[in-house]
mmCIF file of N, CA, C and O in Angstrom:
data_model
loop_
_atom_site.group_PDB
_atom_site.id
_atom_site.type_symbol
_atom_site.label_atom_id
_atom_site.label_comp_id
_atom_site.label_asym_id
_atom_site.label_seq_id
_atom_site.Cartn_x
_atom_site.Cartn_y
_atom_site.Cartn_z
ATOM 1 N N UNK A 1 -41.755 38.480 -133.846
ATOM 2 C CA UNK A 1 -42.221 39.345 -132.780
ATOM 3 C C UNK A 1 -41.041 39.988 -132.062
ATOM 4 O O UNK A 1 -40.953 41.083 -131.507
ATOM 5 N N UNK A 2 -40.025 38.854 -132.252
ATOM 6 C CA UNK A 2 -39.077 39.791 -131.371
ATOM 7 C C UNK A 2 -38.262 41.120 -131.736
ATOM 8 O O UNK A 2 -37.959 42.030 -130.964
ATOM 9 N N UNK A 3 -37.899 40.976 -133.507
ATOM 10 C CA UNK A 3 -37.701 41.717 -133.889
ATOM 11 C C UNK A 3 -38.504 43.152 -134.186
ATOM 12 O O UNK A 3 -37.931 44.214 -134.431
ATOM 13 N N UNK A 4 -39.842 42.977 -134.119
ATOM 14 C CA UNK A 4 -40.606 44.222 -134.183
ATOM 15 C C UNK A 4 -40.257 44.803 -132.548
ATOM 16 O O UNK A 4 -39.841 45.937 -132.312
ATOM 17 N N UNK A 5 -40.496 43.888 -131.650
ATOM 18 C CA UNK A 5 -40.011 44.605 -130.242
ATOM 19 C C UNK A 5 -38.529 45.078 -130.483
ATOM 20 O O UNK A 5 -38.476 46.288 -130.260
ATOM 21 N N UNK A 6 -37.698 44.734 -130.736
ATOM 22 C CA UNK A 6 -36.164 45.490 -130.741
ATOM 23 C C UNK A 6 -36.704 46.786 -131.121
ATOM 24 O O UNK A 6 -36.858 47.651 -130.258
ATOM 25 N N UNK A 7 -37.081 47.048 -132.654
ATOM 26 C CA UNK A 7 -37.594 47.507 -133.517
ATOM 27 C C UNK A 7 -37.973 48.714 -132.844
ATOM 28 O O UNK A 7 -37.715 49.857 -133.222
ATOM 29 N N UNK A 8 -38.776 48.279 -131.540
ATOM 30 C CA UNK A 8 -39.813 49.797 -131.450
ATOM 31 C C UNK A 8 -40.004 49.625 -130.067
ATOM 32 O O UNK A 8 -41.073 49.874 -129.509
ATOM 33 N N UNK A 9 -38.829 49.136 -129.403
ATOM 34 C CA UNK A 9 -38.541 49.222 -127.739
ATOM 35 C C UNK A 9 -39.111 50.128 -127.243
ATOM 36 O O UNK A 9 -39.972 49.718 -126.464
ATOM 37 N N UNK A 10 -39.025 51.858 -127.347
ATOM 38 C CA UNK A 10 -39.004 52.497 -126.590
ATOM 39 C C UNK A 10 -40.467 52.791 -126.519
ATOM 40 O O UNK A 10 -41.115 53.261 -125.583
ATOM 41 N N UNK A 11 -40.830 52.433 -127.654
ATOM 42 C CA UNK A 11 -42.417 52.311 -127.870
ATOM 43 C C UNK A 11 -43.918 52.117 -126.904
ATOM 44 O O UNK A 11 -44.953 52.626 -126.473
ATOM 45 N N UNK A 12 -42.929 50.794 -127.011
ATOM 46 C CA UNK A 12 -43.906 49.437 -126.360
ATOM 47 C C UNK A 12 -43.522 49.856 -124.498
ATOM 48 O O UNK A 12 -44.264 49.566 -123.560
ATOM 49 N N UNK A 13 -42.497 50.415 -124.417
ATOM 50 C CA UNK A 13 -42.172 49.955 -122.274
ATOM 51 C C UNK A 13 -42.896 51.296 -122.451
ATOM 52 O O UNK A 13 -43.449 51.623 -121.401
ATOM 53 N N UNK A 14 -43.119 52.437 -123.746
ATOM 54 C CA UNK A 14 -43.661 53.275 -122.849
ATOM 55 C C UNK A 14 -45.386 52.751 -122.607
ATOM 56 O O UNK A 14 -46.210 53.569 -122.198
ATOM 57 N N UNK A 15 -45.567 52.079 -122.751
ATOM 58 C CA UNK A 15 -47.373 51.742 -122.764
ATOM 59 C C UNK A 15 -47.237 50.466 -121.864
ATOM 60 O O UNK A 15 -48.120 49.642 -122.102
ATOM 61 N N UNK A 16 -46.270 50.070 -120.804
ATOM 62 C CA UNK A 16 -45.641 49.160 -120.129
ATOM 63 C C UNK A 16 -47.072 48.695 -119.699
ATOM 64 O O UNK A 16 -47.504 47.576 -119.978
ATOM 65 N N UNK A 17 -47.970 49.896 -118.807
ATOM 66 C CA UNK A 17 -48.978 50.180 -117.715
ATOM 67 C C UNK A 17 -50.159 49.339 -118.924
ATOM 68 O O UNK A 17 -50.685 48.248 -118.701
ATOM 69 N N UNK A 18 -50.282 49.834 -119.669
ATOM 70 C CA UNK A 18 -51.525 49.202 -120.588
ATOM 71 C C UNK A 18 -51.268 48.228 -120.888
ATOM 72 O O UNK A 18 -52.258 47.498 -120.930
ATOM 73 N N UNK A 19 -49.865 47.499 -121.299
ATOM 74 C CA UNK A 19 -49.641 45.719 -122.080
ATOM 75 C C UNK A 19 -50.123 44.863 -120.551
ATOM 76 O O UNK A 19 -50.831 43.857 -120.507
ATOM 77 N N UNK A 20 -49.422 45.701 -119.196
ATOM 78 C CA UNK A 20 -49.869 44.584 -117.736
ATOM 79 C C UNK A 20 -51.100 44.313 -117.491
ATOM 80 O O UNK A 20 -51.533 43.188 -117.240
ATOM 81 N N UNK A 21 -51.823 45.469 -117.558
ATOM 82 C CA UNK A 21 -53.380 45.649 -117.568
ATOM 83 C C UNK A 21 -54.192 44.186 -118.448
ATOM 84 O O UNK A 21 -54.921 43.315 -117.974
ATOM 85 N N UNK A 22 -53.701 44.387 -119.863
ATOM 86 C CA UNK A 22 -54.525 43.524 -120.583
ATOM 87 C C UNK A 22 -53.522 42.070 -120.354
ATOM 88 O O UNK A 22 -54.122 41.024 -120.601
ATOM 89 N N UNK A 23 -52.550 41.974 -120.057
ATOM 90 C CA UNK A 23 -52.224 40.323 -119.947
ATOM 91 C C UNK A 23 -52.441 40.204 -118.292
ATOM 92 O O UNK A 23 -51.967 39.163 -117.838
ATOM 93 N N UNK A 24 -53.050 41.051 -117.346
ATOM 94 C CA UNK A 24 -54.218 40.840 -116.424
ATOM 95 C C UNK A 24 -55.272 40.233 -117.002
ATOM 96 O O UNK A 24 -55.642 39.129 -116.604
ATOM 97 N N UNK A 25 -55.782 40.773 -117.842
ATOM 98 C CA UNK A 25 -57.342 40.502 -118.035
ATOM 99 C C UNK A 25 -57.108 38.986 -118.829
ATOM 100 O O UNK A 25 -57.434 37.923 -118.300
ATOM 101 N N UNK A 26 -56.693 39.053 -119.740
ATOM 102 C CA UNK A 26 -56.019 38.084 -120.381
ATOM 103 C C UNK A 26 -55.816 36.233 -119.651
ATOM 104 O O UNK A 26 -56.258 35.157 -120.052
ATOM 105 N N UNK A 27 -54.766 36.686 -118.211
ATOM 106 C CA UNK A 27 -54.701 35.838 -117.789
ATOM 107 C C UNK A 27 -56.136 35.358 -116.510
ATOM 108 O O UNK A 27 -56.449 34.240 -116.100
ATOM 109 N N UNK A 28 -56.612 36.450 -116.249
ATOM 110 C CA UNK A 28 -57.851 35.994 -115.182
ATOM 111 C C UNK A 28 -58.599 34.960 -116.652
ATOM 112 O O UNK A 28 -58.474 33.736 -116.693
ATOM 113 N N UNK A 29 -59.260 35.683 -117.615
ATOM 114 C CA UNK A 29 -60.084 35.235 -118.727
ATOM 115 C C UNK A 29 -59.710 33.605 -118.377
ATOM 116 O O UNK A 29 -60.439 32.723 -117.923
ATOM 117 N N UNK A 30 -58.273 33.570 -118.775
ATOM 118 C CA UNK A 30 -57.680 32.056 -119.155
ATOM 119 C C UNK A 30 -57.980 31.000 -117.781
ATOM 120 O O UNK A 30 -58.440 29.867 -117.923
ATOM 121 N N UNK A 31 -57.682 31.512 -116.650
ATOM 122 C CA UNK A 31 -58.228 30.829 -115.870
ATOM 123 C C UNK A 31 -59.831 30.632 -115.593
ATOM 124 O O UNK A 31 -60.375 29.576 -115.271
ATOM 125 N N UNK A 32 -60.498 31.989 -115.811
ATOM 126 C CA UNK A 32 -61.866 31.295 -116.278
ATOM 127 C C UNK A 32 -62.231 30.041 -117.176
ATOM 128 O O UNK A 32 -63.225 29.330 -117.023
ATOM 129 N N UNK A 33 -61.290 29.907 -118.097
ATOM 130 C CA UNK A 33 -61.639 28.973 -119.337
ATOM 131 C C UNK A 33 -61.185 27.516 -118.438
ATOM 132 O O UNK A 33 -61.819 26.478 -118.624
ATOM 133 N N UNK A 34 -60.063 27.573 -117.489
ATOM 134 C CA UNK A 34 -59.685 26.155 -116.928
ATOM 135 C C UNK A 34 -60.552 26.001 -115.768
ATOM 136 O O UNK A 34 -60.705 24.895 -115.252
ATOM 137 N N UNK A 35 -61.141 27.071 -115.320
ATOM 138 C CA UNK A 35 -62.536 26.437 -114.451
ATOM 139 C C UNK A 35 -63.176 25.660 -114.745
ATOM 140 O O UNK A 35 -63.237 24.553 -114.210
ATOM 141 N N UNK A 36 -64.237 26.297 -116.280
ATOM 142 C CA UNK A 36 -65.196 26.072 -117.058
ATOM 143 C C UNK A 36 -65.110 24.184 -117.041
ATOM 144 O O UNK A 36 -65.812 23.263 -116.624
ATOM 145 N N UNK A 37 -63.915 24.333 -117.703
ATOM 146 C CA UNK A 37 -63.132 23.009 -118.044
ATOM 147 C C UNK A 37 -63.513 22.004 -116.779
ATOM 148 O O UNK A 37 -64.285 21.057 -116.934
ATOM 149 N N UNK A 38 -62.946 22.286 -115.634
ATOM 150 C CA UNK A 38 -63.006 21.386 -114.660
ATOM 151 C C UNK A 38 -64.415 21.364 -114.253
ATOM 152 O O UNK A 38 -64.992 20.321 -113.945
ATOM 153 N N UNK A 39 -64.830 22.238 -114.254
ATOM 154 C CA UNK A 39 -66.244 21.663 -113.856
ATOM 155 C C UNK A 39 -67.264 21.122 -115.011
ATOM 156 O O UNK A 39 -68.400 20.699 -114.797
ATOM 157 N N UNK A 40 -66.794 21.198 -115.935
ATOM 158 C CA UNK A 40 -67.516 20.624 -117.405
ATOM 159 C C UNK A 40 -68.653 21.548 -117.504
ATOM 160 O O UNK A 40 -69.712 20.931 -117.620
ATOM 161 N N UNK A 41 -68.796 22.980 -117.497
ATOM 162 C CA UNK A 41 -69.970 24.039 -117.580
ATOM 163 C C UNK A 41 -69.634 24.131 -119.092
ATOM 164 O O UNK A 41 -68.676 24.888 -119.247
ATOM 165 N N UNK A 42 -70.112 23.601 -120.298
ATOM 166 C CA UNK A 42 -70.477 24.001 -121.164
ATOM 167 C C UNK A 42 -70.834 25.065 -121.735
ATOM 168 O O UNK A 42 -70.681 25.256 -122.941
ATOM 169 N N UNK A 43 -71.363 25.905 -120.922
ATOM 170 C CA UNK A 43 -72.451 26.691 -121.674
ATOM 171 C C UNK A 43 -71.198 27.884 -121.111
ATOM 172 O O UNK A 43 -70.695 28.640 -121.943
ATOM 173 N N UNK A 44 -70.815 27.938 -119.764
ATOM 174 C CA UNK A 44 -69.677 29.041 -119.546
ATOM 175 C C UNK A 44 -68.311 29.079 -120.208
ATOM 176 O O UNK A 44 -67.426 29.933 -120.152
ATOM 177 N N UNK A 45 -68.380 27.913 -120.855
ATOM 178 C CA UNK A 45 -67.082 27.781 -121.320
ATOM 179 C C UNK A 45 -67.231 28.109 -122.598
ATOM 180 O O UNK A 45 -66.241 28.687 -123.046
ATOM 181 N N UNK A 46 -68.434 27.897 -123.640
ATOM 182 C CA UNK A 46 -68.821 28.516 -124.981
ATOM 183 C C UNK A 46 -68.696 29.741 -124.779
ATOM 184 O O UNK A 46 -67.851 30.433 -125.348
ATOM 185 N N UNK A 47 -69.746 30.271 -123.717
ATOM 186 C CA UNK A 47 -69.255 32.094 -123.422
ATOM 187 C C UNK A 47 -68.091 32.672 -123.249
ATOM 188 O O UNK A 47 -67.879 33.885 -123.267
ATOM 189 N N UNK A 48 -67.495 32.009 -123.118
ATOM 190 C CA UNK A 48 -65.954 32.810 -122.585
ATOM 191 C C UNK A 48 -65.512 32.495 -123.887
ATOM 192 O O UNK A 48 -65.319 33.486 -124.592
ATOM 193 N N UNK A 49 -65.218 30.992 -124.600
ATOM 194 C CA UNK A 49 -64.685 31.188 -126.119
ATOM 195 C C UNK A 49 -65.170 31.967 -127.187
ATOM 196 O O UNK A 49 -64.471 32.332 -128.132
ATOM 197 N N UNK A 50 -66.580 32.267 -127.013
ATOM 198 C CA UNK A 50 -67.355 33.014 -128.347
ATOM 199 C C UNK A 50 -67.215 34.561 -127.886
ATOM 200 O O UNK A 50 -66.944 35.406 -128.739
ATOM 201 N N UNK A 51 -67.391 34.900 -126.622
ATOM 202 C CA UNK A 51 -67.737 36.302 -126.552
ATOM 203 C C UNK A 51 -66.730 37.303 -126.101
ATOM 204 O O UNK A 51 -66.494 38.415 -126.574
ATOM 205 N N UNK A 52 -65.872 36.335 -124.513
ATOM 206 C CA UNK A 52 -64.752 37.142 -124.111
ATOM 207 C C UNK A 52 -63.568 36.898 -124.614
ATOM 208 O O UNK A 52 -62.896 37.905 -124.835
ATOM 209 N N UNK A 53 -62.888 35.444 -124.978
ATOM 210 C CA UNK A 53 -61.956 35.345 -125.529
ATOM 211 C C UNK A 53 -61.709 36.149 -126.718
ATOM 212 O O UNK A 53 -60.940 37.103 -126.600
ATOM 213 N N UNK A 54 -62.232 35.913 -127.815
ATOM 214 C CA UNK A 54 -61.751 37.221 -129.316
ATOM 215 C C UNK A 54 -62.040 38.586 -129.194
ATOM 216 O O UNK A 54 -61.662 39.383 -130.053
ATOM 217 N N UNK A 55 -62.790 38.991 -128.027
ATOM 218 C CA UNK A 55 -62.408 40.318 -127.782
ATOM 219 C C UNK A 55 -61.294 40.704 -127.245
ATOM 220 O O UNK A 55 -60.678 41.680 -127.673
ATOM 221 N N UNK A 56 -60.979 40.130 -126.445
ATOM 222 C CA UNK A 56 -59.351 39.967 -125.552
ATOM 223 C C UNK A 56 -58.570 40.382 -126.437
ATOM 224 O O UNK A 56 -58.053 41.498 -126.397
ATOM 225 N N UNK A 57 -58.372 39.476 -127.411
ATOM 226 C CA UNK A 57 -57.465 38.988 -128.377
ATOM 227 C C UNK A 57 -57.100 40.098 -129.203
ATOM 228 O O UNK A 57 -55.997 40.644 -129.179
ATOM 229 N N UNK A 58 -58.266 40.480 -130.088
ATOM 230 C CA UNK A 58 -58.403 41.248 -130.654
ATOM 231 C C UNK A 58 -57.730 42.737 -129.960
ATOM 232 O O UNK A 58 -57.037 43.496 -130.637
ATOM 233 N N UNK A 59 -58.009 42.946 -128.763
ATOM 234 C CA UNK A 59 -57.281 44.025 -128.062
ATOM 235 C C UNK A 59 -56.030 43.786 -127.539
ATOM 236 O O UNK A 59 -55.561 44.882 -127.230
ATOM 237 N N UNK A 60 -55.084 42.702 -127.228
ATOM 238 C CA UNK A 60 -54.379 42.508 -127.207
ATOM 239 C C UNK A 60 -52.940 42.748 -128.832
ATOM 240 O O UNK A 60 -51.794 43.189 -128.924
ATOM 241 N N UNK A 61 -53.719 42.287 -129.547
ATOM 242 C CA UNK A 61 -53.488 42.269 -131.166
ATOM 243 C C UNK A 61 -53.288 43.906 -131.753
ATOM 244 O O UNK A 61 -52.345 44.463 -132.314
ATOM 245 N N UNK A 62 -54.256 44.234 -131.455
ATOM 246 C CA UNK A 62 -53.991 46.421 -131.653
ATOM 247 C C UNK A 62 -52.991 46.774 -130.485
ATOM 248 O O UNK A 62 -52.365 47.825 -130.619
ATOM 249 N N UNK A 63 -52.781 46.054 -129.409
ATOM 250 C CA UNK A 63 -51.910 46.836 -128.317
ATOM 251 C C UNK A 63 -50.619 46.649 -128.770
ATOM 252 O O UNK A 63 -49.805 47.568 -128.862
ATOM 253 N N UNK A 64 -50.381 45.421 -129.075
ATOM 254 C CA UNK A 64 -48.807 44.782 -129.623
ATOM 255 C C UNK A 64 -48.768 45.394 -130.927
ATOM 256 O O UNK A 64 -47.805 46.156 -131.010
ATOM 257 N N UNK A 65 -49.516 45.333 -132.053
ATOM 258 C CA UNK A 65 -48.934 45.437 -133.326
ATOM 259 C C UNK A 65 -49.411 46.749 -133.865
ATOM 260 O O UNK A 65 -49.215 46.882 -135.073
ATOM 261 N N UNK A 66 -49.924 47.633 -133.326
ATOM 262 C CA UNK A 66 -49.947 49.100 -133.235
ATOM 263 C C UNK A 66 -48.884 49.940 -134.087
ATOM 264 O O UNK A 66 -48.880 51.170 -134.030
#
């Protein structure tokens, strides 16, 4: 990874505004998932792994390796 970032620096800081955005969303998501956790909600914590987590991901994944 690091070498594709050397690679295509000027690239990536220019889309600086869009990578903060989604490792926003990214990191709220993740603390949703350590809620879930502490309160033992099952059923919110399946939702967030099945539905919001691999969408995240997945957009995170096209933002970086673009």
């Amino acid at each position: 990874a690091v070498l594709y970032l050397r690679q295509n620096e000027e690239e990536f800081f220019s889309r600086e505004d869009e990578i903060e955005t989604l490792v926003q969303t990214l990191n709220a998501l993740l603390s949703d998932i350590v809620v879930a956790i502490e309160k033992s909600d099952l059923v919110l914590l399946g939702d967030l792994l099945e539905y919001e987590l691999p969408e995240k991901l997945e957009a995170y994944k096209a933002l970086v390796w673009e």
